[in-house]
Every structure is written in structure tokens, then in C-alpha cells.
Amino acid sequence: MERAEIDAVVIGAGVIGLACARRLAMAGIETLILEAESDIGTGVSARNSEVIHAGIYYPTGSLKARLCVEGRRKLYEYCEAHGVAFKRVGKLVVATDETQIPAMRKLMAQARVNGVDDLLEISGEEARRLEPALSCVAAFHSPSTGIVGAHDLMLSLLGEAEAHGAALARQSPVLRGYLEDDGRVTLEVGGASPMLLTARLLVNAASLGAQAIAHGIAGFPAAHIPPLYYAKGNYFSFSGRSPFSRLIYPMPEAAGLGVHLTLDLGGQARFGPDVEWVDRPNYDVDPRRGDVFYAAIRGYWPSLRDGALEPAYAGIRPKLQAPGAPGADFRIDGPERHGMTGQVHLFGIESPGLTSSLAIADEVWKQLQGNAEP
Ligand SMILES: Cc1cc2nc3c(=O)[nH]c(=O)nc-3n(C[C@H](O)[C@H](O)[C@H](O)COP(=O)(O)OP(=O)(O)OC[C@H]3O[C@@H](n4cnc5c(N)ncnc54)[C@H](O)[C@@H]3O)c2cc1C
């Protein structure tokens, strides 16, 4: 089998792996991205809401809170500078009855602690002036929430990484790995051109495959590999003109943000994602779930017509918590956690991972830096 050596390997060409590869390449590190599929961005990064989140929901001091707020700023700057399609459409988070108002204000207070200082509470009437089809008793407006073309972003990140010398190997699944005596890691790569690849630095950004990769590296401490649960999020599309010009979110639920309305860059509306715990990834959308969607959406949009929703697509959240358990934070695990020099493993990069991608890449780089002199 062919053998090769390189400074750094990034496993996974989703938005996180591509952002990390760009960061490493821009620091002068010779970087190879290994992607199992035949193209970039066919995993979680292709199946989400494409929302640039403001940073409202996440617990104080969590990586999600910090990296979402930092990542959002970086992402807007990046999109502007690189011509990546985005729109700062804003969103309304709505209380559909009086009992939800205290929880709505609690969310606003949490957002302020997280550094989101541009929220504005408005009455139901003011909300209807902005969005005449909306039914709610109160709401808050988040002007810094937006939408981004995720694929456009990934192409741009790859382009910049390549411009700084990084390379992408498609159809190159990482099968297993082991440590060399000098601490470097050797990966066995299958697929189109099987090889053994030895690297000084390793970023595991394989998302739904991240735990399997960590388990496959001989000597990686199993106690530091979190469990993985799959929370599918189903979407339904709405044919016809969108009734709203901003994103509309109900109050969040246990493992998701509630069945909300998002817009794509063409202004088309879609609803979702819901939360369906599954044993293994599958992307079928059961049309019967539509009943729950109609009920949830009519809470804030009563005039939704029967038959207006169509099953669209689904994504899988890589959850670290079991159904019913409290929400977990991102895990960006460097050597000080697992003891493997030069390795960073990312686990549980669910929402707001797309928003946070550039900040996550900076964090990964920070963790590697002790070992990363070019
Ligand atoms: C339903 C849903 C809605 C979401 N909405 C939003 C949102 O609105 N805003 C937001 O900020 N975030 C959102 N997110 C989160 C966001 O989509 C993710 O955090 C982000 O896309 C994760 O990117 P990734 O690169 O980690 O994963 P992926 O895009 O899945 O990339 C991982 C890559 O690794 C590859 N891979 C796996 N195993 C191997 C292997 N052994 N060898 C080589 N390659 C391998 C896969 O093929 C894949 O291409 C949402 C997520 C979901 C599920």
C-alpha cells in the first residue's frame, strides 16, 4: 500500500472540516482533507436550516454561546469579503399566549448574557405590523439573525484552503489509525486510492463519523469518546409565496428550537426541523409527521391552509445527550483532554455549528498551536 507523510490531516469536508483546513493552510501548515464521499458538503452541512444564529439560546459560559456569537460576526465579515450569498433577514421569536411571556423574557436575558445586545421586545400588535400574517401576544426581534448559502460558503472555504496549499482527497474514508513511536498518527485510508498516511496534526471533523474514527485509533482513550445519538430533524416545504419576510420561531422545545419558519436565499419558505430520535441515520420524511407540523405552525400562523405543506428533506443532529437528557455542549477535544499530542477531535457539532464554523476553526487552531510550528 502507498505510504505518504504530511503535516496535517483534516478528516471530513463539511463546513467544520473545511473551515479548519482553511485555518491551518493559512497558518502555513501543509494540509490534506480526507472526505469519504465523492464531494464536499454532502453530510450534516447539506441538511440544515442555513440560519446564521445570533447566539440567543445557549447556556452561559458554554462553547456554543461563545463560538456562536464570535462565529456569527466572523461569518458576516467573511461572506461580505468573499462574495458568499447571505441575507441579514432578522427573526421574530414569538409568544403565542400570555403563559409563554416569562419564558420569552428569560430567553432575552440569556441572550444578553451571551453578548447578544440588539434584541427588541415588541407587542403582538407591533409584530403584526411587521408581519401581518402572524398571530402572537408578544415577540422579540433579532436583527442580527440571517441566512447563508451553506454550499456557497463551503466552496469558498475550500477555494481559500486550496489557494493556501491545502488539498482535498475525495472518496477517501479513514478506516483506522495508530500512533507512531514519535507521537505522529498513521491513518489507513480506504476508497479510491488506499494508502497509509502519517501526520503530525490531526483534526477529526467527521461529525456523524467522529466517534467511530476516535474508536478506530489504537490507544485513543475510550473514556474520552462521548456516546452519539441521532436526532433527526424533518422539514416540510411550503409551496407558494412566503407569508413572512423574516424568520419566525416559536418558543424552543427540549432538543430543538421548535418548528420554525425559515427562508432560503430565494425567499422560499420551509418549516422545521422537528425532533425525531432514530437508531441510525436515514433521511426519509414521513408525510404523517405533517399533522404535528400543521398544529405547531397554526399556533403562530392560523391561516395555514390544509394541504399547503409537502415533505421536503431531513438532517441528523449528532447529539451527545440521550433523549430526554439535558442539552450537551460542543466538544472540541484537544491533547489536554485526551492526551494524544497533535490531535483535536470534534464531537456533537450540531446547531449552531454552521454559524460557529469560523470560530470553531480558530479554537481548533489554538488547541493545536503548541504542536503546530510550520
Ligand atoms: C436539522 C439541522 C438543522 C441545523 N440548522 C442549523 C442552522 O440553521 N444554523 C447553524 O448554525 N447550524 C445548524 N445546524 C448545524 C450544522 O448544520 C452543523 O453543525 C454543521 O453542518 C456540521 O458540519 P460538520 O462539518 O461537522 O459535519 P458534516 O457536514 O456532516 O461533515 C462531516 C464530513 O465527514 C465525512 N466523514 C464521515 N466519516 C468519515 C470518515 N471515516 N472518513 C472521511 N470522511 C468522513 C462525511 O462524509 C462528511 O462530509 C443544523 C443541523 C441539523 C441537523
XYZ file of C-alpha atoms and ligand atoms in Angstrom:
427
model
C 0.000 0.000 0.000
C 1.205 3.517 -0.804
C 2.616 5.483 2.150
C 2.721 9.256 2.482
C 3.605 11.862 5.094
C 2.020 15.245 5.630
C 1.940 17.947 8.292
C -1.794 17.902 8.974
C -4.840 15.833 8.111
C -8.405 17.063 8.462
C -10.998 14.292 8.339
C -14.319 15.428 6.848
C -15.120 18.033 4.203
C -18.217 19.512 5.801
C -18.301 23.153 6.827
C -16.283 22.442 10.005
C -13.521 20.430 8.349
C -13.236 22.943 5.518
C -13.069 25.891 7.927
C -10.356 24.077 9.933
C -8.384 23.187 6.794
C -8.528 26.806 5.661
C -7.303 27.958 9.079
C -4.384 25.511 9.107
C -3.428 26.232 5.500
C -3.475 29.969 6.134
C -1.082 29.395 9.039
C 1.337 27.756 6.612
C 0.601 24.131 7.570
C 0.637 21.605 4.742
C -2.877 20.173 4.991
C -4.786 17.322 3.381
C -8.559 16.977 3.749
C -9.855 13.406 3.619
C -13.513 13.039 2.647
C -15.293 9.672 2.451
C -17.904 10.813 -0.086
C -17.390 11.814 -3.696
C -17.885 15.518 -2.963
C -17.666 18.111 -0.207
C -20.624 19.052 1.963
C -22.961 16.117 1.485
C -23.398 15.395 5.227
C -24.966 17.429 8.032
C -23.808 20.623 6.317
C -26.138 19.904 3.383
C -29.213 19.250 5.536
C -29.887 22.133 7.875
C -31.740 25.454 8.111
C -28.845 27.635 6.850
C -29.570 30.163 9.584
C -26.861 32.470 10.903
C -27.866 32.354 14.552
C -27.422 35.393 16.767
C -26.423 33.321 19.855
C -29.591 33.610 21.917
C -30.283 30.200 23.377
C -27.068 28.742 24.743
C -26.097 28.373 28.412
C -23.740 30.953 29.916
C -20.087 30.040 29.507
C -20.759 27.240 27.002
C -18.700 26.825 23.844
C -21.972 27.147 21.917
C -22.659 30.584 23.424
C -19.148 31.928 22.856
C -18.464 30.411 19.447
C -21.896 31.276 18.040
C -21.542 34.975 18.871
C -17.905 35.097 17.672
C -18.684 32.898 14.682
C -21.661 34.961 13.613
C -19.539 38.138 13.473
C -16.768 36.346 11.600
C -19.221 34.733 9.202
C -20.898 38.005 8.196
C -17.475 39.571 7.611
C -16.342 36.518 5.656
C -19.458 36.446 3.464
C -19.124 40.145 2.698
C -15.423 39.895 1.895
C -15.693 36.726 -0.208
C -18.983 37.249 -2.023
C -20.739 34.342 -0.284
C -24.526 34.646 -0.590
C -26.230 35.720 2.674
C -29.074 37.925 3.891
C -29.495 39.580 7.272
C -33.247 38.914 7.294
C -33.785 39.080 11.075
C -36.105 36.893 13.077
C -39.045 37.122 15.415
C -39.277 34.771 18.394
C -42.930 34.679 19.347
C -45.008 34.004 22.466
C -48.326 32.662 21.245
C -50.079 33.050 24.598
C -49.532 35.010 27.820
C -48.092 31.989 29.662
C -45.079 31.986 27.304
C -44.066 35.592 28.012
C -41.931 34.876 31.105
C -40.004 32.184 29.167
C -39.603 34.599 26.249
C -38.118 37.272 28.550
C -35.848 34.668 30.131
C -34.524 33.878 26.655
C -33.878 37.573 26.041
C -31.989 37.813 29.328
C -29.888 34.759 28.411
C -29.124 36.312 25.033
C -27.898 39.498 26.729
C -25.563 37.486 28.969
C -24.259 35.780 25.816
C -23.413 39.171 24.299
C -26.441 39.486 22.008
C -27.346 43.083 22.780
C -29.625 44.067 19.896
C -32.874 42.247 20.792
C -36.042 44.295 20.999
C -39.258 43.189 22.710
C -42.395 44.160 20.813
C -46.121 43.729 21.401
C -48.343 41.390 19.398
C -49.686 44.404 17.520
C -46.212 45.682 16.626
C -45.285 42.190 15.480
C -48.326 42.100 13.199
C -47.330 45.458 11.723
C -44.045 43.830 10.701
C -45.612 40.500 9.695
C -49.370 40.816 9.054
C -49.956 37.033 8.848
C -48.516 36.456 12.326
C -50.534 35.576 15.426
C -48.805 36.181 18.777
C -49.290 38.117 22.008
C -45.662 39.328 22.169
C -42.369 38.750 20.394
C -38.776 39.826 20.255
C -36.913 40.849 17.146
C -33.366 39.678 16.492
C -31.942 41.891 13.727
C -28.588 40.089 13.553
C -30.080 36.703 12.630
C -29.627 35.879 8.956
C -29.372 33.162 6.343
C -26.407 31.918 4.331
C -25.900 29.638 1.350
C -24.139 26.747 3.103
C -22.811 25.179 -0.086
C -21.592 28.514 -1.377
C -19.773 29.006 1.930
C -18.150 25.565 1.764
C -16.966 26.124 -1.812
C -15.435 29.411 -0.743
C -13.681 27.864 2.291
C -12.300 25.063 0.113
C -11.144 27.578 -2.500
C -9.267 29.595 0.108
C -7.779 26.495 1.708
C -6.563 25.314 -1.702
C -5.215 28.755 -2.534
C -3.042 28.379 0.588
C -1.789 24.970 -0.461
C -4.315 22.567 1.081
C -5.531 19.587 -0.947
C -8.767 17.613 -0.893
C -8.926 13.852 -1.369
C -12.465 12.699 -2.197
C -13.670 9.094 -1.788
C -11.062 8.684 0.907
C -12.688 7.219 4.016
C -10.479 6.950 7.082
C -10.756 3.349 8.280
C -8.494 3.234 11.360
C -5.256 4.599 12.774
C -2.373 4.020 15.147
C 0.370 6.050 16.778
C 3.990 6.036 15.644
C 6.781 5.969 18.244
C 7.398 9.691 17.662
C 3.747 10.538 18.503
C 2.579 11.135 14.936
C -0.577 9.364 13.826
C -0.805 6.999 10.853
C -4.212 6.653 9.218
C -5.353 3.826 6.990
C -7.344 5.386 4.177
C -9.640 3.255 2.007
C -11.686 4.098 -1.070
C -10.429 5.188 -4.469
C -6.686 5.141 -3.675
C -5.988 3.264 -0.443
C -2.919 4.489 1.444
C -1.226 4.853 4.800
C -0.882 8.486 5.728
C 1.277 9.732 8.601
C 0.592 13.191 10.046
C 1.848 15.361 12.864
C -1.515 17.061 13.332
C -4.989 15.551 13.090
C -8.388 17.236 13.129
C -11.308 14.838 13.351
C -14.264 16.772 11.893
C -16.232 13.751 10.681
C -19.417 14.724 12.540
C -21.668 11.632 12.487
C -18.491 9.582 11.895
C -16.314 11.297 14.542
C -16.848 8.782 17.339
C -16.147 5.818 15.008
C -12.856 7.428 13.964
C -11.755 8.067 17.556
C -12.634 4.459 18.459
C -10.599 3.292 15.458
C -7.363 4.999 16.558
C -5.416 2.432 18.585
C -4.651 3.793 22.028
C -7.233 6.588 21.953
C -8.739 6.553 25.458
C -12.284 5.239 25.037
C -13.352 7.062 28.205
C -12.892 10.327 26.268
C -15.217 9.360 23.422
C -18.744 10.571 24.148
C -21.761 8.497 23.094
C -23.548 9.515 19.881
C -27.323 9.778 19.493
C -29.181 10.691 16.346
C -31.918 13.330 16.461
C -33.418 13.605 13.027
C -34.919 16.930 12.002
C -37.619 16.782 9.312
C -38.552 19.700 7.070
C -41.722 20.446 5.147
C -41.745 22.900 2.272
C -44.439 25.450 1.620
C -45.410 25.967 -1.993
C -46.367 29.466 -2.943
C -45.261 32.859 -1.783
C -43.877 33.025 1.736
C -46.356 34.665 4.137
C -43.437 36.123 6.129
C -40.355 38.145 5.239
C -38.465 37.359 8.470
C -37.693 34.035 10.143
C -40.400 33.096 12.656
C -39.528 30.976 15.692
C -41.874 29.696 18.381
C -40.508 29.133 21.886
C -37.823 26.398 21.858
C -38.572 22.792 22.840
C -36.442 20.147 24.595
C -33.982 19.071 21.841
C -34.610 21.666 19.139
C -35.730 25.211 18.513
C -39.377 24.339 17.726
C -40.972 24.029 14.272
C -39.926 27.364 12.845
C -40.201 29.084 9.519
C -37.003 29.764 7.661
C -36.456 31.261 4.256
C -33.939 30.274 1.656
C -31.993 32.886 -0.267
C -34.642 32.819 -2.996
C -37.288 33.788 -0.420
C -38.940 30.354 -0.430
C -40.394 29.292 2.949
C -39.819 25.970 4.679
C -40.829 24.710 8.101
C -38.859 22.592 10.532
C -36.914 20.906 11.828
C -38.837 18.799 14.312
C -37.101 16.285 16.595
C -37.335 12.565 15.844
C -34.866 10.311 17.714
C -33.691 7.494 15.414
C -31.432 4.463 15.906
C -29.441 5.086 12.747
C -29.310 7.886 10.152
C -31.994 7.826 7.473
C -33.289 10.754 5.503
C -36.877 9.763 4.687
C -39.531 12.259 5.703
C -42.686 10.516 6.888
C -45.625 12.530 5.468
C -47.660 11.626 8.570
C -45.451 13.917 10.640
C -47.201 16.713 8.731
C -50.104 16.601 11.239
C -47.823 17.799 14.038
C -46.375 20.476 11.742
C -49.809 21.872 10.880
C -50.731 22.044 14.568
C -47.432 23.685 15.606
C -47.373 26.219 12.747
C -51.015 27.227 13.226
C -50.023 28.327 16.735
C -48.381 31.371 15.100
C -49.879 31.264 11.591
C -53.557 30.291 11.922
C -54.398 30.762 8.234
C -52.100 27.950 7.041
C -54.228 26.013 4.533
C -54.698 22.234 4.666
C -52.552 20.596 2.002
C -50.072 23.519 1.760
C -47.123 21.556 3.196
C -45.038 18.951 1.359
C -42.434 16.614 2.901
C -39.065 18.120 1.919
C -35.830 16.778 3.456
C -34.280 15.739 6.767
C -30.979 16.225 8.579
C -29.453 14.352 11.503
C -28.199 16.167 14.605
C -25.124 14.449 16.108
C -26.332 14.590 19.716
C -24.172 13.771 22.715
C -27.148 13.509 25.056
C -29.702 10.709 25.187
C -33.362 11.530 24.506
C -34.763 13.439 27.463
C -31.343 14.303 28.990
C -30.252 17.954 29.356
C -28.629 19.510 26.256
C -24.892 18.998 25.741
C -22.245 21.482 24.643
C -19.941 21.168 21.619
C -16.867 19.076 22.383
C -13.608 20.351 20.876
C -11.223 17.927 22.500
C -7.517 18.678 22.306
C -4.485 16.931 23.801
C -5.066 18.282 27.315
C -8.318 16.306 27.434
C -7.376 13.010 25.757
C -3.580 13.085 25.920
C -2.993 12.446 22.190
C -0.397 15.001 21.039
C -1.352 16.998 17.955
C -4.942 15.746 17.760
C -8.233 17.612 18.045
C -11.480 15.648 17.908
C -14.796 17.438 17.439
C -17.904 15.791 18.839
C -21.550 16.873 18.896
C -21.200 19.754 16.445
C -24.924 20.260 15.951
C -26.598 23.676 15.654
C -25.203 26.373 15.775
C -22.227 24.654 14.102
C -22.679 26.312 10.720
C -22.801 29.780 12.313
C -19.855 28.953 14.563
C -17.669 27.299 11.906
C -15.011 30.026 11.583
C -14.775 30.477 15.361
C -14.564 26.697 15.844
C -11.685 26.630 13.362
C -9.863 29.316 15.377
C -10.452 27.318 18.563
C -9.088 24.136 16.939
C -6.048 26.050 15.753
C -5.490 27.440 19.247
C -5.564 23.934 20.696
C -3.125 22.627 18.083
C -0.765 25.546 18.175
C 1.553 24.186 20.826
C 2.409 21.446 18.335
C 1.903 23.307 15.127
C 5.032 25.248 14.238
C 5.316 25.095 10.449
C -31.633 19.664 11.148
C -30.451 20.559 11.387
C -30.577 21.940 11.304
C -29.492 22.772 11.539
N -29.632 24.124 11.380
C -28.572 24.923 11.589
C -28.693 26.325 11.400
O -29.712 26.824 10.956
N -27.621 27.100 11.711
C -26.461 26.580 12.196
O -25.566 27.342 12.512
N -26.298 25.247 12.313
C -27.321 24.411 12.005
N -27.172 23.071 12.121
C -25.864 22.545 12.492
C -24.903 22.483 11.304
O -25.560 22.003 10.147
C -23.749 21.560 11.678
O -23.190 21.969 12.909
C -22.629 21.572 10.649
O -23.122 21.454 9.343
C -21.703 20.406 10.954
O -20.702 20.369 9.991
P -19.624 19.224 10.019
O -18.583 19.611 9.054
O -19.249 18.929 11.429
O -20.449 17.916 9.553
P -20.677 17.313 8.085
O -21.154 18.330 7.147
O -21.524 16.093 8.277
O -19.232 16.894 7.612
C -18.581 15.734 8.078
C -17.941 15.060 6.888
O -17.163 13.986 7.357
C -17.237 12.946 6.393
N -16.841 11.694 7.042
C -17.504 10.978 7.983
N -16.797 9.876 8.321
C -15.650 9.908 7.592
C -14.517 9.052 7.500
N -14.403 7.926 8.238
N -13.520 9.380 6.644
C -13.597 10.515 5.888
N -14.661 11.357 5.931
C -15.674 11.058 6.785
C -18.694 12.967 5.969
O -18.877 12.339 4.718
C -18.974 14.464 5.934
O -18.787 15.017 4.647
C -28.236 22.217 11.879
C -28.094 20.819 11.937
C -29.181 19.998 11.684
C -29.018 18.514 11.708
